[in-house]
Amino acid sequence: MRRFEGYAVMLTGAGRGIGEATARRFAAEGARVLVTDLDGERAAKTAASIRADGGEAESLACDVAERADAEAAVAHAVRSFGRLDVLVNNAHSCNRDTPLFEDQPDDEWHQDLDITLGGAFRCARAALPHLAAADGRGAIVNVGSVNGEQDFGNHAYSAAKAGLAGLTRTLAGHAAPRGVRVNLVVPGTIRTPGWDGREDTLRRAASVYPLGRVGEPTDIAAAITFLASSDAAWITGVTLPVDGGLLTSNLGLRRAFGHRAASEEA
């Protein structure tokens, strides 16, 4: 299936992990993709790999914390592809919490919000006029987190992801009359390079997911491309959890009450 034949797609934070898998999925379905990342070499490597597989891709170093970078990336996509149909806001920052909340440094708080939430704002602001001119197929897909829905730690990151959910809803209402849809994907724990060296942690995490595993980047790529496609033509302003059932069930509490998952009873 090539749902994105003729589409032009820009992705942030796409040098690896969820962003890379999503860029590959769009390209495999016919889109021309601009892979952006703070690490320009990483973005270039991903784009080159997509081209080696027969897809169309360009790359650009982009710091979404800088308005000039966000605007330059959008301009690069439009100049290279002649149009822009889809923006995927995936870039984020996540600093670890300090043991005591009152010791959290201001610079880490501002960094998480400025990249995760502010970056999406800057890219959407620059892209929206072009998406509105995309013949009704303009779409923004923001990548949130279960951290924005429940408490899983990381104060600043979680606040930024919750803010991104709010921005998704308000922007969806604003952009709908202009023919642009705006939606949010909410991943649970995903096996990305950020977890390298912590395989034991991922195995423990898998035990609290009702579907019995952590997610893969391709799980999120499938959801993002669905929301960007004409298959979701009447969907806007939604928050779509792609989380193995994490937000619907508290397995720890169920086990405390003596309930066991079917997989544990087998």
Short mmCIF file of C-alpha atoms in Angstrom, two decimals, residues 7-11 14 19-20 22-28 30-36 42-60 76-77 80-81:
data_model
loop_
_atom_site.label_atom_id
_atom_site.label_comp_id
_atom_site.label_asym_id
_atom_site.label_seq_id
_atom_site.Cartn_x
_atom_site.Cartn_y
_atom_site.Cartn_z
CA TYR A 7 3.13 13.57 -0.37
CA ALA A 8 5.91 15.61 1.20
CA VAL A 9 6.57 14.93 4.88
CA MET A 10 8.82 16.67 7.41
CA LEU A 11 9.79 14.90 10.63
CA ALA A 14 13.98 11.57 13.08
CA GLY A 19 11.32 9.27 14.23
CA GLU A 20 13.54 7.08 12.08
CA THR A 22 8.28 6.72 10.98
CA ALA A 23 10.39 8.30 8.25
CA ARG A 24 11.03 4.84 6.84
CA ARG A 25 7.32 3.98 6.93
CA PHE A 26 6.32 7.17 5.12
CA ALA A 27 9.00 6.64 2.46
CA ALA A 28 8.00 3.00 1.99
CA GLY A 30 5.60 6.67 -1.37
CA ALA A 31 6.26 9.92 0.50
CA ARG A 32 9.22 12.20 0.00
CA VAL A 33 10.60 12.80 3.48
CA LEU A 34 12.75 15.44 5.10
CA VAL A 35 14.56 13.85 8.03
CA THR A 36 15.55 16.49 10.57
CA ARG A 42 22.45 11.06 12.32
CA ALA A 43 19.76 12.60 10.11
CA ALA A 44 21.96 12.23 7.04
CA LYS A 45 22.61 8.59 7.81
CA THR A 46 18.90 7.84 8.12
CA ALA A 47 18.09 9.67 4.87
CA ALA A 48 20.88 7.85 3.04
CA SER A 49 19.59 4.51 4.27
CA ILE A 50 16.08 5.36 3.06
CA ARG A 51 17.45 6.26 -0.37
CA ALA A 52 19.42 3.01 -0.46
CA ASP A 53 16.13 1.19 0.05
CA GLY A 54 14.60 3.03 -2.91
CA GLY A 55 12.83 5.83 -1.08
CA GLU A 56 13.09 9.60 -1.48
CA ALA A 57 14.65 11.40 1.46
CA GLU A 58 16.66 14.47 2.34
CA SER A 59 18.18 15.46 5.67
CA LEU A 60 18.80 18.64 7.61
CA HIS A 76 13.86 23.45 2.90
CA ALA A 77 11.05 20.90 2.61
CA SER A 80 12.95 20.56 -2.20
CA PHE A 81 9.55 18.94 -2.67
#
